[in-house]
């Protein structure tokens, strides 16, 4: 299955889907100020004049108006149109462009856009609103790249030990407590080759950690899991281990936050959700949660009562022994190592790598414009091939840049995420230690996984 390109992905598009992708790129490049409006309208000849009028009203920066199809869209339950208007009104085209390419990371740019198109049933206007809204969330609400991933675990440890601000100190401690206990963790793949995230629901108790630290922990896990995805395996599996669940573990606030993450900000990233060994008291709760879910997402949820049912989705040798399987691996949190983020202080190398990446981005944009102009001829086919080559260069370039912009995580320390972006699900080897192996301070007192299992 992992070698099969699924429908609606780069390399497996129908002519209509490719035309929608070109239309999406046209709208994006216009919004980013990459190409003049008259140049773009001259080579998107398949659109009717009525569609062009709608695009102009949606994408105009002058009046901030949006088309009725987006403003009144029943799918806009997260206020994405409002976020879109605010983002376009307050950010320059170049700022929007930078935010987008920061979001791309190691993804094929087409693959990222196709997620939003599929999530919005190939409606380009609604997909654009969703994309810009997700960028708004990442940039202005959660500070995904410039705080959550850049600061990482080492900064949280330092805050929990050294901050004189009680709020900052608690946030750092709450974040690290969740990591150390293994409230959720990434490990292995299911039968479809999808990376798995295990959530030990019994380890969450409402009020033990602040809502903001739970949200940060959630985004940290999602964004780290995203690094494990590839073009031919672009979704993940989540296993909710409900063993020992009681009402003390039920907390609707993080559930709603997680639903919003997947539906609004990480679209088409969820392959399957397995709710394992849920007790009878959860059934009524599930009926409430199901009502909040998009039907497409709800259809991905499956309940398993025992290891035999779980093995329909995950081979037994990939099911951890704590769930009755044959995989002896257990989660153990490896503390941050002094010096592991030393490359983040190397501004000169970081700037050089960013300059190299910017040049590839510019070429990708230029070739994309040529690909759109080429229609369905030979030139368009050559353009597609060149774009794929550049997408590969962007992926390789991101992984060279990664140690200079992203703090190391437990998954780097245990070898799951290897140097250069090599992912080792079952043959992980911890990387060579940096010059100093002193931990960032003593291990604070608090619950550990062994205490809570």
CSV table of C-alpha atoms in Angstrom, one decimal:
chain,number,residue,atom,x,y,z
A,1,UNK,CA,0.0,0.0,0.0
A,2,UNK,CA,2.8,2.4,0.8
A,3,UNK,CA,4.0,2.3,-2.8
A,4,UNK,CA,0.6,3.2,-4.2
A,5,UNK,CA,-0.1,6.9,-5.0
A,6,UNK,CA,-3.6,7.6,-3.7
A,7,UNK,CA,-6.1,9.5,-5.9
A,8,UNK,CA,-6.0,13.3,-5.6
A,9,UNK,CA,-2.3,13.3,-4.8
A,10,UNK,CA,0.7,14.6,-6.8
A,11,UNK,CA,1.2,12.1,-9.6
A,12,UNK,CA,-2.3,10.8,-9.5
A,13,UNK,CA,-4.7,13.6,-10.6
A,14,UNK,CA,-7.5,13.6,-13.2
A,15,UNK,CA,-7.5,16.3,-15.8
A,16,UNK,CA,-10.2,18.2,-13.9
A,17,UNK,CA,-8.2,17.9,-10.6
A,18,UNK,CA,-5.1,19.2,-12.3
A,19,UNK,CA,-7.0,22.1,-13.6
A,20,UNK,CA,-8.3,22.9,-10.1
A,21,UNK,CA,-4.7,22.7,-8.8
A,22,UNK,CA,-3.6,25.2,-11.5
A,23,UNK,CA,-6.5,27.4,-10.6
A,24,UNK,CA,-5.5,27.2,-6.9
A,25,UNK,CA,-1.9,28.1,-7.7
A,26,UNK,CA,-3.1,31.0,-9.9
A,27,UNK,CA,-5.1,32.4,-7.0
A,28,UNK,CA,-2.2,31.9,-4.5
A,29,UNK,CA,0.5,33.4,-6.7
A,30,UNK,CA,-1.8,36.4,-7.3
A,31,UNK,CA,-2.3,36.9,-3.6
A,32,UNK,CA,1.4,36.6,-2.9
A,33,UNK,CA,2.1,39.3,-5.6
A,34,UNK,CA,4.2,36.8,-7.6
A,35,UNK,CA,2.6,37.6,-10.9
A,36,UNK,CA,0.4,40.4,-12.2
A,37,UNK,CA,-3.3,39.9,-12.4
A,38,UNK,CA,-3.6,40.6,-16.1
A,39,UNK,CA,-0.8,38.0,-16.8
A,40,UNK,CA,-2.6,35.4,-14.8
A,41,UNK,CA,-6.0,36.0,-16.3
A,42,UNK,CA,-4.6,35.7,-19.8
A,43,UNK,CA,-3.5,32.1,-19.2
A,44,UNK,CA,-6.3,30.7,-17.1
A,45,UNK,CA,-8.6,30.6,-20.1
A,46,UNK,CA,-10.7,27.7,-18.9
A,47,UNK,CA,-12.4,29.8,-16.3
A,48,UNK,CA,-15.6,31.5,-17.2
A,49,UNK,CA,-16.0,35.3,-16.9
A,50,UNK,CA,-18.5,34.7,-14.1
A,51,UNK,CA,-15.9,32.6,-12.2
A,52,UNK,CA,-13.3,35.4,-12.7
A,53,UNK,CA,-15.7,37.9,-11.2
A,54,UNK,CA,-16.1,35.7,-8.2
A,55,UNK,CA,-12.4,35.3,-7.8
A,56,UNK,CA,-11.8,39.0,-8.0
A,57,UNK,CA,-14.4,39.7,-5.3
A,58,UNK,CA,-12.9,37.0,-3.0
A,59,UNK,CA,-9.2,37.8,-3.6
A,60,UNK,CA,-9.4,41.6,-3.7
A,61,UNK,CA,-7.2,43.4,-1.1
A,62,UNK,CA,-9.0,46.7,-1.6
A,63,UNK,CA,-12.4,46.1,-0.1
A,64,UNK,CA,-11.9,42.8,1.8
A,65,UNK,CA,-15.2,41.5,0.4
A,66,UNK,CA,-15.7,37.8,0.1
A,67,UNK,CA,-17.9,35.8,-2.2
A,68,UNK,CA,-21.2,34.4,-0.9
A,69,UNK,CA,-20.0,30.9,-1.5
A,70,UNK,CA,-17.3,31.3,1.2
A,71,UNK,CA,-19.1,33.8,3.5
A,72,UNK,CA,-22.2,31.6,3.8
A,73,UNK,CA,-20.5,28.2,3.4
A,74,UNK,CA,-22.0,25.8,5.9
A,75,UNK,CA,-18.5,24.3,6.3
A,76,UNK,CA,-17.2,27.6,7.8
A,77,UNK,CA,-17.9,26.5,11.4
A,78,UNK,CA,-14.5,27.8,12.6
A,79,UNK,CA,-14.9,31.3,11.3
A,80,UNK,CA,-12.3,30.8,8.6
A,81,UNK,CA,-13.6,33.5,6.3
A,82,UNK,CA,-13.1,36.1,9.1
A,83,UNK,CA,-9.5,34.9,9.6
A,84,UNK,CA,-8.9,35.0,5.8
A,85,UNK,CA,-10.1,38.6,5.6
A,86,UNK,CA,-8.0,39.6,8.6
A,87,UNK,CA,-4.9,37.9,7.3
A,88,UNK,CA,-5.2,39.5,3.8
A,89,UNK,CA,-5.9,42.9,5.3
A,90,UNK,CA,-3.1,43.0,7.8
A,91,UNK,CA,-0.3,41.1,6.0
A,92,UNK,CA,1.6,42.2,2.9
A,93,UNK,CA,1.7,39.9,-0.1
A,94,UNK,CA,5.4,39.1,0.7
A,95,UNK,CA,4.5,38.3,4.3
A,96,UNK,CA,1.8,35.9,3.1
A,97,UNK,CA,4.2,34.3,0.7
A,98,UNK,CA,6.8,33.8,3.5
A,99,UNK,CA,4.2,32.3,5.8
A,100,UNK,CA,3.1,29.9,3.2
A,101,UNK,CA,6.6,28.6,2.3
A,102,UNK,CA,7.4,28.3,6.0
A,103,UNK,CA,4.3,26.1,6.3
A,104,UNK,CA,5.4,23.9,3.4
A,105,UNK,CA,8.5,22.6,5.1
A,106,UNK,CA,9.4,19.2,3.6
A,107,UNK,CA,6.1,18.7,1.8
A,108,UNK,CA,5.6,18.7,-1.9
A,109,UNK,CA,3.9,22.1,-2.4
A,110,UNK,CA,1.3,20.5,-4.5
A,111,UNK,CA,0.6,17.9,-1.9
A,112,UNK,CA,0.0,20.6,0.7
A,113,UNK,CA,-2.4,22.5,-1.6
A,114,UNK,CA,-4.2,19.3,-2.6
A,115,UNK,CA,-5.0,18.6,1.1
A,116,UNK,CA,-7.0,21.8,1.2
A,117,UNK,CA,-8.7,21.2,-2.2
A,118,UNK,CA,-9.8,17.7,-1.1
A,119,UNK,CA,-11.0,19.0,2.2
A,120,UNK,CA,-13.2,21.6,0.4
A,121,UNK,CA,-14.3,19.2,-2.3
A,122,UNK,CA,-12.2,20.9,-5.0
A,123,UNK,CA,-13.8,24.3,-4.5
A,124,UNK,CA,-10.9,26.6,-5.1
A,125,UNK,CA,-12.4,29.7,-3.3
A,126,UNK,CA,-13.2,27.7,-0.2
A,127,UNK,CA,-9.8,26.0,-0.3
A,128,UNK,CA,-8.0,29.3,-0.4
A,129,UNK,CA,-10.0,30.6,2.5
A,130,UNK,CA,-9.2,27.5,4.5
A,131,UNK,CA,-5.5,27.7,3.6
A,132,UNK,CA,-5.0,31.3,4.6
A,133,UNK,CA,-7.0,30.7,7.8
A,134,UNK,CA,-4.7,27.9,8.7
A,135,UNK,CA,-1.7,30.1,8.0
A,136,UNK,CA,-3.3,32.7,10.3
A,137,UNK,CA,-3.8,30.1,13.0
A,138,UNK,CA,-0.1,28.9,12.7
A,139,UNK,CA,1.3,32.4,12.6
A,140,UNK,CA,-0.8,34.5,14.9
A,141,UNK,CA,-2.7,32.1,17.2
A,142,UNK,CA,-0.3,29.2,18.0
A,143,UNK,CA,3.1,30.5,16.8
A,144,UNK,CA,3.8,27.0,15.5
A,145,UNK,CA,7.2,27.6,13.8
A,146,UNK,CA,8.6,30.6,15.7
A,147,UNK,CA,7.8,29.3,19.1
A,148,UNK,CA,6.3,25.8,19.6
A,149,UNK,CA,8.8,24.1,17.3
A,150,UNK,CA,11.6,26.6,17.6
A,151,UNK,CA,11.6,26.6,21.4
A,152,UNK,CA,10.8,22.9,21.8
A,153,UNK,CA,11.5,20.8,24.9
A,154,UNK,CA,14.8,22.4,26.0
A,155,UNK,CA,13.2,25.8,26.4
A,156,UNK,CA,10.3,24.3,28.3
A,157,UNK,CA,12.7,22.6,30.7
A,158,UNK,CA,14.6,25.8,31.2
A,159,UNK,CA,11.3,27.7,31.9
A,160,UNK,CA,10.2,25.0,34.4
A,161,UNK,CA,13.4,25.3,36.3
A,162,UNK,CA,14.6,28.9,36.0
A,163,UNK,CA,11.8,31.2,35.1
A,164,UNK,CA,10.9,33.8,37.8
A,165,UNK,CA,7.5,34.2,36.2
A,166,UNK,CA,5.1,31.7,38.0
A,167,UNK,CA,2.9,31.4,34.9
A,168,UNK,CA,5.8,30.7,32.5
A,169,UNK,CA,7.3,28.3,35.0
A,170,UNK,CA,4.0,26.4,35.3
A,171,UNK,CA,3.5,26.3,31.5
A,172,UNK,CA,7.0,24.8,31.1
A,173,UNK,CA,6.4,22.3,33.8
A,174,UNK,CA,2.9,21.3,32.5
A,175,UNK,CA,4.2,20.8,29.0
A,176,UNK,CA,7.1,18.7,30.2
A,177,UNK,CA,4.9,16.6,32.5
A,178,UNK,CA,2.8,15.4,29.6
A,179,UNK,CA,5.9,14.5,27.6
A,180,UNK,CA,7.6,12.7,30.5
A,181,UNK,CA,4.5,10.6,31.4
A,182,UNK,CA,3.8,9.7,27.8
A,183,UNK,CA,0.3,11.0,27.7
A,184,UNK,CA,0.6,10.5,23.9
A,185,UNK,CA,3.6,9.4,21.8
A,186,UNK,CA,4.6,8.5,18.3
A,187,UNK,CA,5.7,5.0,17.4
A,188,UNK,CA,5.5,2.6,14.5
A,189,UNK,CA,3.1,2.1,11.6
A,190,UNK,CA,-0.2,0.5,11.0
A,191,UNK,CA,-1.0,-2.0,8.2
A,192,UNK,CA,-1.3,0.9,5.7
A,193,UNK,CA,2.2,2.1,6.6
A,194,UNK,CA,0.8,5.2,8.4
A,195,UNK,CA,2.7,6.6,11.4
A,196,UNK,CA,0.9,5.9,14.6
A,197,UNK,CA,0.2,8.2,17.6
A,198,UNK,CA,-0.9,6.4,20.8
A,199,UNK,CA,-3.0,8.4,23.3
A,200,UNK,CA,-3.2,7.0,26.9
A,201,UNK,CA,-6.4,8.7,27.8
A,202,UNK,CA,-6.2,7.5,31.5
A,203,UNK,CA,-3.2,9.8,32.0
A,204,UNK,CA,-5.2,13.0,31.3
A,205,UNK,CA,-7.1,14.5,34.2
A,206,UNK,CA,-9.0,17.8,33.7
A,207,UNK,CA,-7.2,20.7,35.4
A,208,UNK,CA,-3.9,18.9,36.2
A,209,UNK,CA,-2.3,20.9,33.4
A,210,UNK,CA,-3.4,24.2,32.0
A,211,UNK,CA,-5.5,24.3,28.8
A,212,UNK,CA,-2.8,26.3,27.0
A,213,UNK,CA,-0.1,23.7,27.9
A,214,UNK,CA,-2.4,20.9,26.7
A,215,UNK,CA,-3.0,22.7,23.4
A,216,UNK,CA,0.8,23.4,23.0
A,217,UNK,CA,1.5,19.7,23.7
A,218,UNK,CA,-1.2,18.7,21.1
A,219,UNK,CA,0.2,21.0,18.4
A,220,UNK,CA,3.8,19.9,19.2
A,221,UNK,CA,2.7,16.3,18.7
A,222,UNK,CA,0.8,17.0,15.4
A,223,UNK,CA,3.6,19.1,13.9
A,224,UNK,CA,6.2,16.4,14.9
A,225,UNK,CA,4.0,13.7,13.4
A,226,UNK,CA,3.8,15.7,10.2
A,227,UNK,CA,7.6,15.3,9.8
A,228,UNK,CA,7.1,11.5,9.6
A,229,UNK,CA,4.7,11.7,6.6
A,230,UNK,CA,5.8,11.2,3.0
A,231,UNK,CA,4.2,11.8,-0.4
A,232,UNK,CA,2.9,8.2,-0.6
A,233,UNK,CA,1.9,8.0,3.0
A,234,UNK,CA,0.4,11.3,3.8
A,235,UNK,CA,-2.0,10.5,6.7
A,236,UNK,CA,-1.5,9.2,10.3
A,237,UNK,CA,-3.3,6.8,12.6
A,238,UNK,CA,-4.3,7.6,16.1
A,239,UNK,CA,-5.0,5.0,18.7
A,240,UNK,CA,-6.9,6.1,21.8
A,241,UNK,CA,-6.1,3.6,24.5
A,242,UNK,CA,-9.1,3.7,26.7
A,243,UNK,CA,-7.8,1.2,29.2
A,244,UNK,CA,-8.7,2.3,32.7
A,245,UNK,CA,-10.9,5.2,31.5
A,246,UNK,CA,-13.2,6.9,34.0
A,247,UNK,CA,-15.1,10.2,34.0
A,248,UNK,CA,-12.2,11.8,35.7
A,249,UNK,CA,-10.3,11.5,32.4
A,250,UNK,CA,-13.1,13.1,30.3
A,251,UNK,CA,-12.3,16.7,29.2
A,252,UNK,CA,-14.3,18.2,26.3
A,253,UNK,CA,-12.0,21.2,25.9
A,254,UNK,CA,-9.0,19.4,24.5
A,255,UNK,CA,-11.3,17.1,22.4
A,256,UNK,CA,-12.8,20.2,20.7
A,257,UNK,CA,-9.3,21.6,20.2
A,258,UNK,CA,-8.0,18.4,18.6
A,259,UNK,CA,-11.1,18.2,16.3
A,260,UNK,CA,-10.5,21.8,15.2
A,261,UNK,CA,-6.8,21.1,14.5
A,262,UNK,CA,-7.6,18.2,12.2
A,263,UNK,CA,-10.7,19.7,10.5
A,264,UNK,CA,-9.4,23.3,10.0
A,265,UNK,CA,-5.6,23.3,10.2
A,266,UNK,CA,-4.3,19.9,9.3
A,267,UNK,CA,-6.9,18.8,6.7
A,268,UNK,CA,-6.7,15.4,5.2
A,269,UNK,CA,-4.0,14.3,7.6
A,270,UNK,CA,-6.0,11.8,9.6
A,271,UNK,CA,-6.1,8.3,8.1
A,272,UNK,CA,-7.8,6.3,10.8
A,273,UNK,CA,-8.8,6.7,14.5
A,274,UNK,CA,-9.0,3.6,16.7
A,275,UNK,CA,-10.8,3.8,20.0
A,276,UNK,CA,-9.5,0.8,21.9
A,277,UNK,CA,-11.2,-0.8,24.9
A,278,UNK,CA,-13.7,2.0,25.6
A,279,UNK,CA,-15.9,1.2,28.6
A,280,UNK,CA,-19.7,1.5,28.4
A,281,UNK,CA,-19.7,4.9,30.0
A,282,UNK,CA,-17.9,6.3,27.0
A,283,UNK,CA,-20.8,5.4,24.6
A,284,UNK,CA,-22.9,8.4,25.6
A,285,UNK,CA,-19.9,10.7,25.5
A,286,UNK,CA,-19.1,9.4,21.9
A,287,UNK,CA,-22.6,10.4,20.8
A,288,UNK,CA,-21.9,14.0,21.8
A,289,UNK,CA,-18.4,14.0,20.2
A,290,UNK,CA,-19.7,12.5,17.0
A,291,UNK,CA,-22.1,15.4,16.6
A,292,UNK,CA,-19.1,17.8,16.5
A,293,UNK,CA,-17.3,15.9,13.8
A,294,UNK,CA,-17.4,16.3,10.1
A,295,UNK,CA,-19.1,13.2,8.7
A,296,UNK,CA,-15.9,12.4,6.7
A,297,UNK,CA,-13.8,12.5,9.9
A,298,UNK,CA,-16.4,10.5,11.9
A,299,UNK,CA,-16.3,7.7,9.3
A,300,UNK,CA,-12.6,7.2,10.0
A,301,UNK,CA,-13.3,6.3,13.7
A,302,UNK,CA,-13.4,2.6,14.6
A,303,UNK,CA,-13.9,0.9,17.9
A,304,UNK,CA,-11.9,-2.1,18.9
A,305,UNK,CA,-12.6,-4.3,22.0
A,306,UNK,CA,-9.5,-6.6,22.0
A,307,UNK,CA,-6.2,-7.2,20.4
A,308,UNK,CA,-7.8,-9.4,17.7
A,309,UNK,CA,-9.9,-6.5,16.5
A,310,UNK,CA,-7.0,-4.1,16.8
A,311,UNK,CA,-4.9,-6.4,14.7
A,312,UNK,CA,-7.3,-5.8,11.8
A,313,UNK,CA,-5.7,-2.3,11.5
A,314,UNK,CA,-2.3,-2.9,13.0
A,315,UNK,CA,-0.2,-6.1,12.6
A,316,UNK,CA,0.4,-7.9,15.9
A,317,UNK,CA,4.2,-7.3,15.8
A,318,UNK,CA,3.5,-3.6,15.6
A,319,UNK,CA,1.0,-3.5,18.5
A,320,UNK,CA,2.9,-2.7,21.8
A,321,UNK,CA,2.8,-5.3,24.5
A,322,UNK,CA,0.9,-2.9,26.8
A,323,UNK,CA,-2.0,-3.3,24.4
A,324,UNK,CA,-1.6,-7.1,24.1
A,325,UNK,CA,0.6,-7.1,21.0
A,326,UNK,CA,4.0,-8.5,20.3
A,327,UNK,CA,6.0,-5.2,20.0
A,328,UNK,CA,8.2,-5.0,23.2
A,329,UNK,CA,8.9,-1.3,22.7
A,330,UNK,CA,7.9,1.0,25.5
A,331,UNK,CA,7.8,4.7,25.7
A,332,UNK,CA,10.6,6.3,27.8
A,333,UNK,CA,11.2,10.0,27.7
A,334,UNK,CA,14.8,10.9,27.0
A,335,UNK,CA,15.7,14.3,28.5
A,336,UNK,CA,17.1,17.2,26.4
A,337,UNK,CA,20.9,17.1,26.1
A,338,UNK,CA,23.0,20.1,26.6
A,339,UNK,CA,24.3,21.3,23.2
A,340,UNK,CA,21.8,19.4,21.1
A,341,UNK,CA,20.4,22.7,19.7
A,342,UNK,CA,23.8,24.3,19.1
A,343,UNK,CA,23.2,24.7,15.4
A,344,UNK,CA,20.3,27.0,16.0
A,345,UNK,CA,22.8,29.5,17.2
A,346,UNK,CA,24.7,29.4,13.9
A,347,UNK,CA,23.0,32.3,12.2
A,348,UNK,CA,25.5,32.4,9.3
A,349,UNK,CA,24.8,28.8,8.1
A,350,UNK,CA,21.1,29.2,8.7
A,351,UNK,CA,21.0,32.3,6.5
A,352,UNK,CA,22.9,30.6,3.8
A,353,UNK,CA,20.5,27.6,3.8
A,354,UNK,CA,17.5,29.9,3.8
A,355,UNK,CA,19.0,31.9,0.9
A,356,UNK,CA,19.5,28.6,-1.1
A,357,UNK,CA,15.9,27.6,-0.3
A,358,UNK,CA,14.5,30.9,-1.3
A,359,UNK,CA,16.2,30.6,-4.7
A,360,UNK,CA,14.6,27.1,-5.2
A,361,UNK,CA,11.2,28.6,-4.1
A,362,UNK,CA,11.5,31.4,-6.6
A,363,UNK,CA,12.3,28.9,-9.4
A,364,UNK,CA,9.4,26.7,-8.3
A,365,UNK,CA,7.1,29.6,-8.6
A,366,UNK,CA,8.4,30.6,-12.0
A,367,UNK,CA,8.1,27.1,-13.4
A,368,UNK,CA,4.6,26.9,-11.9
A,369,UNK,CA,3.6,30.0,-13.8
A,370,UNK,CA,5.0,28.4,-17.0
A,371,UNK,CA,3.2,25.1,-16.2
A,372,UNK,CA,-0.1,26.9,-15.8
A,373,UNK,CA,0.4,28.8,-19.1
A,374,UNK,CA,1.4,25.7,-20.9
A,375,UNK,CA,-2.1,24.2,-20.8
A,376,UNK,CA,-2.1,20.5,-21.7
A,377,UNK,CA,0.8,20.5,-24.2
A,378,UNK,CA,4.3,19.1,-24.1
A,379,UNK,CA,5.5,22.2,-22.4
A,380,UNK,CA,3.1,21.5,-19.5
A,381,UNK,CA,4.4,18.0,-19.1
A,382,UNK,CA,8.0,19.2,-19.0
A,383,UNK,CA,6.9,21.8,-16.5
A,384,UNK,CA,5.3,19.1,-14.2
A,385,UNK,CA,8.5,17.1,-14.3
A,386,UNK,CA,10.6,20.1,-13.5
A,387,UNK,CA,8.3,21.1,-10.6
A,388,UNK,CA,8.6,17.6,-9.2
A,389,UNK,CA,12.4,17.9,-9.3
A,390,UNK,CA,12.3,21.2,-7.6
A,391,UNK,CA,9.9,19.9,-4.9
A,392,UNK,CA,12.5,17.2,-4.2
A,393,UNK,CA,15.1,19.8,-3.8
A,394,UNK,CA,12.9,21.7,-1.5
A,395,UNK,CA,12.4,18.6,0.6
A,396,UNK,CA,16.1,17.9,0.8
A,397,UNK,CA,16.8,21.6,1.5
A,398,UNK,CA,14.3,21.7,4.3
A,399,UNK,CA,16.0,18.8,6.1
A,400,UNK,CA,19.4,20.5,5.8
A,401,UNK,CA,17.8,23.6,7.3
A,402,UNK,CA,15.8,21.7,10.0
A,403,UNK,CA,18.5,21.6,12.7
A,404,UNK,CA,18.9,25.4,12.4
A,405,UNK,CA,15.2,26.2,12.9
A,406,UNK,CA,13.7,23.4,14.9
A,407,UNK,CA,14.7,22.4,18.4
A,408,UNK,CA,15.5,18.7,18.9
A,409,UNK,CA,12.7,16.5,20.2
A,410,UNK,CA,12.6,13.2,22.1
A,411,UNK,CA,12.1,11.6,18.6
A,412,UNK,CA,15.4,13.0,17.4
A,413,UNK,CA,17.1,11.8,20.6
A,414,UNK,CA,15.8,8.2,20.3
A,415,UNK,CA,16.6,8.1,16.6
A,416,UNK,CA,13.1,8.0,15.1
A,417,UNK,CA,13.8,11.2,13.2
A,418,UNK,CA,17.3,10.7,11.8
A,419,UNK,CA,19.7,13.2,10.3
A,420,UNK,CA,18.6,14.5,6.9
A,421,UNK,CA,15.0,13.5,7.6
A,422,UNK,CA,15.5,9.7,7.5
A,423,UNK,CA,12.7,8.1,9.5
A,424,UNK,CA,13.4,4.9,11.4
A,425,UNK,CA,10.2,3.5,12.8
A,426,UNK,CA,11.7,0.2,14.0
A,427,UNK,CA,15.4,0.4,13.5
A,428,UNK,CA,16.1,3.6,15.3
A,429,UNK,CA,19.6,4.3,16.5
A,430,UNK,CA,20.2,7.3,18.8
A,431,UNK,CA,22.3,9.9,17.2
A,432,UNK,CA,25.9,10.6,18.4
A,433,UNK,CA,25.8,12.8,21.4
A,434,UNK,CA,26.8,16.5,21.1
A,435,UNK,CA,30.1,17.6,22.7
A,436,UNK,CA,28.4,17.9,26.1
A,437,UNK,CA,26.0,15.2,27.4
A,438,UNK,CA,25.0,17.0,30.6
A,439,UNK,CA,21.3,17.2,31.0
A,440,UNK,CA,19.5,20.5,31.1
A,441,UNK,CA,19.2,20.4,34.9
A,442,UNK,CA,18.0,17.7,37.2
A,443,UNK,CA,14.8,15.8,36.5
A,444,UNK,CA,12.0,17.7,38.3
A,445,UNK,CA,9.8,15.8,40.7
A,446,UNK,CA,6.6,14.7,39.1
A,447,UNK,CA,4.7,11.8,37.7
A,448,UNK,CA,6.5,9.5,35.3
A,449,UNK,CA,5.1,6.9,32.9
A,450,UNK,CA,6.0,4.0,35.2
A,451,UNK,CA,4.2,5.7,38.1
A,452,UNK,CA,0.9,6.1,36.1
A,453,UNK,CA,0.6,3.0,34.0
